[in-house]
Amino acid sequence: MYDRWKSDGAHSKEWAQIANAFLNHALAGPARIVLCPCCECGNLVYHRKEQVQEHLCKNGFMPDYMVWSKHGECRERPFERDCNNNNNNHDRMHEMLNDLGRQFDVGPEAEERSTLPNELEDFYRLLATVDEVLHDSTKVTVLEAVTRLMSGKAKFNFSNECYNFIVKLIDDILSPNHKMPKDMYQAKQMLKSLGMSYDKIDACENNFMLSRKNDDEKLSHCKRVASRDMSRFKQLYLSNATAHPMRWSKERKREHDDDIMIHPSNGEAWQALDRFDPEFESPEHLGKNLNVFLEPLIEELQELWIGVEAYDVVANEKFTAPITKRRPSKRLKGEQIVEWLNELVDDDDGGFLGYGEEHNWTHKSCLWELPYAKALVLPYNIDVMHQERNVAEHIISMVFDTDKTKDNVNARKDLAEICDRPWLEIQINSNGKESRPRAPYCLKPEDRKQILKWLQTLKFPDRYAANIKRAVNVSTSKLNGLKSHDYHILMERLLPVMFHGYFDDELWKLFAELSYFYRQLCAKVISNKLMCDLEKGIPVLLCKMEKIFPPGFFNVMEHLLVHLPWEALVAGPLQFRWMYPAERELKKA
């Protein structure tokens, strides 16, 4: 929607329409200055209309600012509503409750309450609020008001106290005969039959156990709380928006070569689990005590494995998933791990006998208790987002010879003991001070400044990359504050270009090969044949790196390069497995 440019370099008509609509909306009131939503200001600086218009033309709108919430907008814009054939203002409450009613073999139109099971009384009590208006002077229903407030609570992450404050304000503003629930507790009671309820499970203050089943008498007090909600799986099939994606991997037809993988379902790991069971659909770190808080999740997964009755809105039928079992195939990585864990013997210190000599297991994760753990071809997953970031950071810090370089004095001393590269060994001057000779993989000071000045001139298409020039500090010859995605762009797109001409051909080709490796590995569509070639070629590339870089450069992150092509072969494209979506949701990437 915010694509600004046409092929001739002029602003597009759609963008001009949106920009004018924004200015008219933002300055519709008495205000003469407003927050500027351009990429540079980011809704942090107030400007007059002319300045805002100039900034938008020059810098464009800030990413993802589709709803002008900082400028008083809370609904869709008129020109968007006109282009949409669907009635987006309709809350579809009846449709949602009709889907929920199918799970119980009833619909909102049912009237015989005396024949219903006890568990449906809350559902029909909820149906009574569908057409019950909040007060006499509005068409907004009680259920609509509560669900919209709860949606806002989830979207903007405000606390229960804040929710109660807002409801108290609404109570003071509305007439005394309104029907709005008075607080969060009453709102939860109303929405309980939508499948949004949860059971509170007390945990001891040291995270040693949960107060579940018959454990209640054994605990004196609890501070932490875990929640268990078995209705989430069922809800995924009650909405057309999520039911279709849940069925997609099973029902889709492949329209491309078998050598190409576009989804994890093309990989061996997914297919092995399908063969194992064709019906299966699928605060502070607590360390080893994390198992305690995973127990409710394990119970849910085990219950799901046995069979949970749900309603599929796409197929318009009930189903129980899963219901049949098959023996796992012979080539299973998970089976080997389960066997190793079963052979461990507890010692008196809370660990296992033979630790550090025969094995390195510190504890048994309760995830291995799942019935299908033995069927896992890929029982682990390397997060390429952080792995690529670490490798790129190691290269940049070493090449630019920053204070974070792994080519430090200690690394050079190790090099003297391990390798035969006397030209890189530590030198001691007449004053007895140690110094490092400049290595061929380190840039000269003048070359560093040239590359940094070049980075300052770079421009990328909208939403392709962040503004890398903000991290450039020419005076100190450093790149500061780079995010994971910045290193992703540097590694896969800029590394061969920025170092071309500054190193000899052998070293430059090494950087180019490493960049190509990551670029192909992170592609949206990957080839089985190419991944096999990369799996064979990456050990050779690592050997080339070992011939050039000091031993201190290499740690587990560089070693993990060997495993990445095989993981892509069995698990499919990376965009379904790396941490970018989660980190962006947390606004940390």
XYZ file of C-alpha atoms in Angstrom:
589
model
C 0.000 0.000 0.000
C 2.929 2.369 0.764
C 4.968 1.654 -2.380
C 5.857 5.172 -3.417
C 7.561 5.005 -6.768
C 6.516 4.280 -10.322
C 8.941 3.048 -12.956
C 9.568 6.635 -14.146
C 10.588 7.782 -10.664
C 7.407 9.711 -9.882
C 5.116 9.085 -6.910
C 2.350 6.599 -7.635
C -1.278 7.760 -7.636
C -2.173 5.299 -4.892
C 0.575 6.640 -2.647
C -0.473 10.254 -3.322
C -4.070 9.374 -2.459
C -2.997 7.755 0.824
C -0.683 10.638 1.741
C -3.401 13.246 1.087
C -5.954 11.196 3.008
C -3.547 10.982 5.934
C -2.889 14.719 6.007
C -6.604 15.523 5.802
C -7.333 13.056 8.606
C -4.452 14.088 10.885
C -5.208 17.816 10.584
C -9.000 17.569 10.591
C -9.163 18.973 14.129
C -7.858 22.230 15.568
C -4.269 20.956 15.842
C -1.712 22.645 13.609
C 1.205 20.323 14.335
C 1.075 16.509 14.341
C 3.414 13.564 14.802
C 5.304 12.838 11.597
C 4.990 9.145 10.504
C 7.889 9.183 8.045
C 10.719 6.644 8.254
C 13.072 9.161 9.864
C 10.740 10.641 12.505
C 8.826 7.434 13.289
C 5.934 9.185 15.076
C 8.344 10.706 17.600
C 8.610 14.328 16.323
C 5.869 16.931 15.815
C 5.860 19.008 12.580
C 3.570 21.328 10.678
C 1.625 20.106 7.651
C 4.161 21.364 5.101
C 7.041 19.661 6.893
C 5.133 16.392 7.293
C 4.240 16.449 3.607
C 7.874 17.071 2.666
C 9.121 14.264 4.940
C 6.608 11.774 3.549
C 7.566 12.590 -0.034
C 11.255 12.268 0.781
C 11.343 9.398 3.285
C 8.038 7.562 2.872
C 5.787 6.202 5.610
C 7.324 4.234 8.470
C 6.933 0.439 8.007
C 3.691 -1.276 9.103
C 1.874 1.967 9.958
C -1.296 0.820 8.241
C -3.718 2.073 10.885
C -3.046 5.669 11.933
C -3.452 4.944 15.628
C -1.159 7.812 16.669
C -3.448 10.209 14.815
C -6.789 9.214 16.271
C -7.742 6.408 13.880
C -9.246 3.219 15.258
C -11.063 1.759 12.232
C -10.350 1.125 8.583
C -10.030 4.097 6.241
C -12.919 5.024 3.947
C -10.983 4.562 0.720
C -9.913 1.079 1.851
C -13.471 0.179 2.793
C -14.739 1.234 -0.626
C -12.227 -1.055 -2.329
C -13.251 -4.021 -0.235
C -16.267 -5.976 -1.380
C -16.641 -7.665 2.011
C -18.448 -5.999 4.868
C -15.530 -5.589 7.252
C -17.566 -3.604 9.786
C -19.691 -6.667 10.495
C -18.326 -8.343 13.604
C -19.346 -11.855 12.366
C -20.359 -12.749 15.926
C -23.191 -14.998 14.777
C -20.847 -16.825 12.394
C -18.306 -17.410 15.152
C -20.917 -18.775 17.557
C -22.410 -20.932 14.833
C -18.989 -22.524 14.244
C -18.575 -23.044 17.979
C -22.022 -24.599 18.226
C -21.129 -27.200 15.595
C -18.592 -28.620 18.012
C -21.511 -29.526 20.295
C -23.822 -30.635 17.443
C -25.981 -27.530 17.998
C -26.217 -24.067 16.518
C -27.306 -20.646 17.746
C -30.792 -21.386 16.469
C -31.400 -24.223 18.963
C -33.982 -23.473 21.619
C -34.540 -26.671 23.639
C -32.315 -25.913 26.598
C -33.797 -28.643 28.766
C -32.329 -31.322 26.496
C -28.777 -29.966 26.564
C -25.875 -31.454 28.526
C -24.660 -29.478 31.514
C -21.483 -28.328 29.738
C -23.580 -26.414 27.165
C -25.374 -24.176 29.643
C -22.582 -21.575 29.531
C -22.656 -21.643 25.732
C -26.367 -20.849 25.578
C -25.995 -18.240 28.273
C -23.485 -16.615 25.924
C -25.915 -16.843 23.008
C -28.345 -14.708 24.979
C -25.871 -11.812 24.835
C -25.466 -11.885 21.034
C -28.405 -9.548 20.366
C -28.475 -7.874 23.781
C -27.432 -4.239 23.265
C -25.145 -2.492 25.716
C -27.725 0.225 26.448
C -30.797 1.724 24.815
C -28.924 4.354 22.780
C -26.534 2.095 20.874
C -26.537 -0.891 18.535
C -23.342 -2.319 20.006
C -24.070 -5.590 21.793
C -22.662 -6.624 25.152
C -20.708 -9.482 23.593
C -19.247 -7.240 20.890
C -18.126 -4.647 23.449
C -16.443 -7.247 25.652
C -14.701 -9.090 22.803
C -13.400 -5.851 21.309
C -12.033 -4.743 24.666
C -10.399 -8.136 25.221
C -8.950 -7.981 21.721
C -7.473 -4.565 22.489
C -6.043 -5.904 25.741
C -4.263 -8.683 23.858
C -3.126 -6.440 20.998
C -1.730 -3.586 23.105
C -0.701 -5.749 26.068
C -2.260 -3.716 28.850
C -2.700 -5.187 32.308
C -5.821 -6.361 34.123
C -5.679 -3.214 36.261
C -5.675 -1.091 33.102
C -8.621 -3.075 31.734
C -10.567 -2.545 34.953
C -9.740 1.181 34.870
C -11.108 1.478 31.324
C -14.271 -0.433 32.244
C -14.728 1.772 35.334
C -14.427 4.851 33.108
C -17.028 3.411 30.716
C -19.280 2.675 33.706
C -19.016 6.302 34.859
C -19.770 7.659 31.373
C -22.701 5.424 30.424
C -26.196 5.573 31.865
C -26.791 3.587 35.066
C -28.853 0.897 33.296
C -26.071 -0.274 30.964
C -25.144 -3.977 30.838
C -21.364 -3.778 30.496
C -19.524 -6.286 32.761
C -17.992 -4.422 35.676
C -14.468 -5.878 35.595
C -12.121 -8.436 34.065
C -13.513 -11.277 36.156
C -17.065 -10.803 34.855
C -15.788 -10.478 31.285
C -13.904 -13.780 31.594
C -16.980 -15.484 32.994
C -18.977 -14.316 29.966
C -16.378 -15.500 27.432
C -15.594 -18.791 29.177
C -17.788 -20.841 26.840
C -15.871 -19.558 23.789
C -13.063 -21.942 24.707
C -10.878 -19.196 26.166
C -10.866 -20.586 29.689
C -7.811 -21.974 31.433
C -6.951 -23.916 34.579
C -4.567 -22.343 37.084
C -1.829 -24.663 38.285
C 0.214 -23.492 41.265
C 3.980 -23.967 41.237
C 6.278 -23.976 44.234
C 8.500 -20.945 44.693
C 11.625 -22.902 43.709
C 10.056 -24.324 40.514
C 10.503 -27.875 41.772
C 6.935 -29.093 41.181
C 3.414 -28.107 40.173
C 0.426 -28.478 42.462
C -1.564 -30.882 40.318
C -3.800 -33.885 40.895
C -3.044 -35.220 44.405
C -0.172 -32.855 45.133
C -2.310 -30.075 46.660
C -1.878 -31.234 50.272
C 1.895 -31.413 49.924
C 2.512 -27.718 49.177
C 2.400 -24.965 51.778
C 2.443 -21.968 49.405
C 3.003 -21.161 45.724
C 4.094 -18.082 43.832
C 4.289 -18.997 40.171
C 1.395 -20.074 37.984
C 1.272 -22.194 34.831
C -1.795 -22.457 32.592
C -3.258 -25.336 30.659
C -5.739 -24.905 27.829
C -6.845 -27.915 25.785
C -9.305 -25.886 23.710
C -6.648 -24.210 21.547
C -6.293 -27.144 19.180
C -10.051 -27.322 18.627
C -10.270 -23.576 17.925
C -7.799 -23.913 15.053
C -10.395 -25.954 13.147
C -13.383 -23.772 14.060
C -12.338 -20.821 11.886
C -11.996 -20.805 8.097
C -8.985 -18.513 8.497
C -7.006 -21.200 10.363
C -8.708 -24.446 9.303
C -7.457 -24.175 5.705
C -3.783 -23.727 6.717
C -4.119 -26.671 9.137
C -5.249 -28.891 6.235
C -2.963 -27.426 3.577
C 0.054 -29.701 4.021
C -2.140 -32.803 3.608
C -4.404 -31.645 0.777
C -2.178 -29.499 -1.427
C -1.011 -30.773 -4.813
C 2.605 -30.393 -5.788
C 2.945 -28.550 -9.081
C 6.731 -28.520 -9.293
C 9.688 -30.849 -9.562
C 10.263 -33.275 -6.677
C 13.776 -31.831 -6.382
C 12.337 -28.508 -5.192
C 11.265 -27.874 -1.588
C 9.039 -24.923 -0.698
C 7.638 -26.100 2.655
C 8.759 -28.297 5.580
C 6.186 -30.900 4.484
C 8.496 -31.617 1.521
C 11.251 -32.684 3.919
C 11.997 -36.105 5.338
C 11.431 -35.002 8.955
C 7.786 -34.082 8.288
C 7.159 -37.134 6.120
C 8.670 -39.477 8.719
C 6.198 -38.224 11.318
C 3.367 -38.708 8.803
C 4.482 -42.293 8.269
C 4.711 -42.854 12.012
C 1.110 -41.704 12.467
C -0.787 -40.612 9.321
C -3.659 -39.143 11.361
C -1.536 -36.852 13.499
C -1.959 -33.118 12.843
C 0.036 -31.409 13.894
C 10.280 -14.838 32.206
C 13.692 -15.778 33.330
C 15.134 -18.950 31.998
C 14.379 -21.834 34.350
C 17.172 -24.184 33.257
C 16.549 -27.790 34.218
C 13.425 -26.741 36.155
C 11.801 -25.893 32.828
C 10.618 -29.516 32.713
C 8.284 -28.765 35.634
C 6.448 -26.105 33.672
C 6.338 -28.271 30.553
C 4.368 -31.009 32.310
C 0.920 -29.535 31.429
C 2.045 -29.195 27.792
C 3.254 -32.804 27.743
C -0.104 -33.942 29.120
C -1.892 -31.970 26.386
C 0.282 -33.482 23.656
C -0.197 -36.984 25.037
C -3.952 -36.422 25.227
C -3.904 -35.116 21.658
C -1.951 -38.187 20.570
C -4.622 -40.482 22.030
C -7.389 -38.508 20.357
C -9.238 -35.200 20.778
C -12.658 -34.695 19.213
C -12.883 -31.488 17.191
C -15.022 -29.966 14.442
C -13.459 -29.134 11.035
C -15.277 -26.149 9.533
C -13.787 -26.811 6.072
C -14.820 -30.472 5.839
C -18.028 -29.697 7.792
C -17.588 -32.741 10.025
C -16.266 -33.921 13.362
C -13.020 -35.850 13.580
C -10.765 -37.352 16.204
C -7.058 -36.726 15.746
C -5.148 -38.939 15.876
C -6.638 -42.445 16.065
C -4.199 -44.889 14.427
C -0.561 -45.720 15.038
C 2.248 -47.164 12.959
C 5.620 -48.471 13.912
C 8.439 -46.008 13.248
C 10.771 -46.585 10.346
C 14.328 -47.795 10.972
C 16.228 -44.593 10.188
C 15.239 -42.472 13.185
C 17.532 -40.103 15.050
C 15.027 -39.651 17.852
C 14.931 -43.381 18.570
C 18.659 -43.440 19.237
C 18.420 -40.525 21.666
C 15.545 -42.124 23.554
C 17.607 -45.310 23.917
C 20.566 -43.334 25.274
C 18.356 -41.539 27.793
C 16.787 -44.795 28.961
C 20.241 -46.214 29.660
C 21.252 -43.351 31.972
C 21.611 -44.257 35.658
C 20.952 -41.672 38.395
C 23.736 -40.838 40.826
C 23.560 -39.475 44.375
C 24.235 -35.872 43.279
C 21.093 -35.551 41.174
C 22.881 -36.209 37.885
C 23.791 -39.345 35.966
C 26.662 -41.794 36.347
C 29.417 -41.349 33.786
C 28.787 -37.640 33.205
C 31.711 -35.989 31.421
C 33.268 -39.319 30.460
C 30.631 -41.443 28.755
C 28.036 -38.731 28.094
C 27.183 -35.074 28.738
C 23.523 -35.410 29.739
C 22.660 -33.174 32.707
C 18.914 -33.940 32.814
C 16.147 -35.645 30.855
C 13.736 -33.328 29.088
C 10.116 -34.371 29.514
C 9.646 -33.797 25.761
C 11.239 -37.200 25.207
C 8.264 -38.773 26.972
C 6.037 -37.953 23.989
C 4.941 -41.061 22.048
C 6.252 -39.743 18.741
C 9.677 -38.658 20.060
C 11.135 -41.836 18.583
C 9.855 -40.857 15.132
C 11.776 -37.583 14.956
C 14.310 -37.564 12.127
C 15.392 -34.094 13.238
C 15.078 -34.003 17.044
C 16.792 -30.596 17.177
C 16.914 -27.504 14.992
C 19.813 -25.081 14.564
C 18.576 -21.494 14.519
C 20.282 -20.095 11.424
C 19.312 -16.540 12.338
C 21.658 -16.510 15.332
C 24.216 -18.824 13.751
C 24.561 -16.599 10.674
C 24.700 -13.502 12.855
C 27.543 -14.927 14.957
C 29.604 -16.016 11.944
C 29.104 -12.650 10.235
C 29.961 -10.789 13.442
C 33.143 -12.839 13.834
C 34.200 -12.020 10.271
C 33.391 -8.295 10.487
C 35.117 -7.819 13.854
C 38.209 -9.700 12.665
C 38.484 -8.019 9.259
C 37.925 -4.541 10.744
C 40.223 -5.492 13.660
C 37.875 -4.188 16.360
C 38.163 -4.757 20.088
C 35.821 -7.768 19.691
C 38.088 -9.513 17.202
C 38.883 -13.157 17.797
C 42.319 -12.533 16.311
C 43.659 -11.208 19.609
C 46.971 -11.668 21.384
C 45.977 -14.976 22.956
C 44.827 -16.289 19.578
C 48.202 -15.406 18.072
C 49.979 -17.229 20.908
C 47.870 -20.311 20.246
C 48.681 -19.970 16.565
C 52.419 -20.101 17.363
C 51.939 -23.422 19.176
C 49.540 -25.057 16.726
C 50.312 -23.641 13.271
C 53.377 -22.912 11.181
C 52.786 -19.242 10.342
C 55.750 -17.353 11.783
C 54.732 -14.110 10.025
C 51.628 -13.933 12.241
C 53.258 -14.734 15.581
C 53.462 -12.192 18.397
C 56.435 -9.843 18.174
C 58.151 -8.269 21.187
C 59.757 -4.865 20.684
C 62.723 -3.361 22.492
C 60.492 -2.105 25.302
C 59.191 -5.619 25.974
C 55.687 -4.895 24.669
C 53.820 -7.449 22.626
C 52.359 -6.539 19.258
C 50.451 -8.349 16.517
C 51.670 -8.128 12.937
C 48.854 -7.095 10.609
C 47.344 -10.244 9.099
C 46.425 -10.502 5.399
C 42.757 -10.875 6.405
C 42.758 -7.510 8.265
C 41.971 -4.305 6.408
C 44.335 -1.371 6.367
C 43.060 1.743 8.217
C 42.527 3.677 4.991
C 40.685 0.714 3.438
C 38.370 0.475 6.450
C 37.394 4.120 6.064
C 36.718 3.668 2.335
C 34.399 0.709 2.962
C 32.569 2.501 5.781
C 32.028 5.583 3.618
C 30.681 3.301 0.888
C 28.247 1.736 3.366
C 27.011 5.215 4.234
C 25.934 5.747 0.630
C 23.966 2.490 0.299
C 20.230 2.595 -0.336
C 17.908 -0.402 -0.356
C 14.340 -0.910 -1.636
C 11.586 -0.213 0.869
C 11.324 -2.947 3.548
C 14.282 -4.857 2.120
C 16.796 -3.879 4.773
C 17.279 -1.473 7.639
C 19.219 1.752 7.326
C 22.714 0.307 7.768
C 24.386 3.703 7.568
C 23.067 4.462 11.074
C 25.549 1.867 12.376
C 28.576 3.343 10.561
C 31.096 5.310 12.598
C 33.897 6.450 10.295
C 35.866 8.202 13.053
C 36.272 4.981 15.065
C 36.207 2.685 11.991
C 33.468 0.537 13.528
C 29.997 -0.778 12.797
C 27.905 -0.354 15.944
C 24.461 -1.638 16.888
C 23.869 -4.010 13.986
C 20.795 -6.245 14.346
C 20.496 -9.879 13.278
C 18.875 -8.931 9.968
C 21.624 -6.374 9.290
C 24.208 -9.165 9.544
C 21.940 -11.290 7.323
C 22.088 -8.637 4.582
C 25.817 -8.108 5.065
C 26.577 -11.811 4.827
C 24.401 -12.692 1.865
C 24.492 -9.531 -0.263
C 27.246 -7.122 0.729
C 30.205 -9.227 1.869
C 31.597 -10.114 -1.608
C 31.051 -6.575 -2.886
C 32.460 -4.625 0.061
C 35.678 -6.699 0.212
C 36.311 -6.963 -3.537
C 39.674 -5.440 -4.428
C 40.876 -5.162 -0.831
C 42.089 -8.751 -0.410
C 43.869 -11.243 -2.635
C 41.771 -13.452 -4.904
C 41.982 -16.521 -2.667
C 40.557 -14.750 0.381
C 37.936 -12.843 -1.608
C 36.701 -16.073 -3.238
C 36.400 -17.592 0.225
C 34.112 -14.732 1.321
C 32.138 -15.057 -1.925
C 31.670 -18.823 -1.441
C 30.500 -18.355 2.143
C 28.047 -15.674 1.036
C 26.725 -17.939 -1.728
C 26.340 -20.792 0.760
C 24.090 -18.756 3.045
C 22.176 -17.199 0.156
C 21.227 -20.592 -1.242
C 20.539 -22.043 2.198
C 18.157 -19.196 3.098
C 16.289 -19.156 -0.218
C 12.492 -19.445 -0.154
C 12.683 -22.377 -2.565
C 15.538 -24.845 -2.179
C 16.757 -27.722 -4.303
C 17.531 -31.163 -2.904
C 20.396 -31.583 -5.358
C 21.873 -28.214 -4.460
C 21.647 -28.968 -0.727
C 23.497 -32.241 -1.330
C 26.198 -30.334 -3.216
C 26.468 -27.792 -0.392
C 26.699 -30.602 2.163
C 29.676 -32.010 0.274
C 31.285 -28.612 -0.319
C 31.017 -26.977 3.111
C 33.786 -29.128 4.722
C 36.111 -28.025 1.926
C 35.171 -24.396 2.541
C 35.870 -24.774 6.254
C 39.288 -26.260 5.452
C 40.050 -23.204 3.307
C 39.042 -20.979 6.211
C 41.289 -22.923 8.603
C 44.261 -22.398 6.271
C 43.755 -18.615 6.432
C 42.164 -17.645 9.742
C 43.712 -18.286 13.185
C 42.491 -21.202 15.342
C 40.830 -18.741 17.731
C 38.367 -17.761 15.002
C 36.691 -21.143 15.075
C 34.168 -22.174 17.691
C 30.934 -24.175 17.654
C 29.167 -21.593 15.460
C 31.579 -22.139 12.579
C 31.345 -25.908 13.078
C 27.540 -25.801 12.774
C 27.935 -24.844 9.105
C 28.536 -28.544 8.402
C 25.056 -29.504 9.614
C 22.931 -26.803 7.959
C 22.533 -28.335 4.447
C 21.442 -31.690 5.901
C 18.889 -29.974 8.123
C 17.500 -28.173 5.083
C 17.255 -31.514 3.260
C 15.176 -33.176 5.973
C 13.239 -30.168 7.347
C 12.716 -27.909 4.335
C 13.193 -24.145 3.843
C 14.590 -22.088 6.700
C 11.894 -19.416 6.864
C 9.630 -21.907 8.640
C 12.261 -22.779 11.242
C 14.390 -19.766 12.146
C 13.726 -17.192 14.841
C 12.992 -14.079 12.782
C 9.166 -14.279 13.154
C 9.399 -14.797 16.920
C 12.036 -12.097 17.382
C 10.061 -9.614 15.298
C 6.977 -10.347 17.362
C 9.043 -9.539 20.432
C 10.507 -6.505 18.589
C 14.079 -7.597 19.239
C 15.370 -8.615 15.786
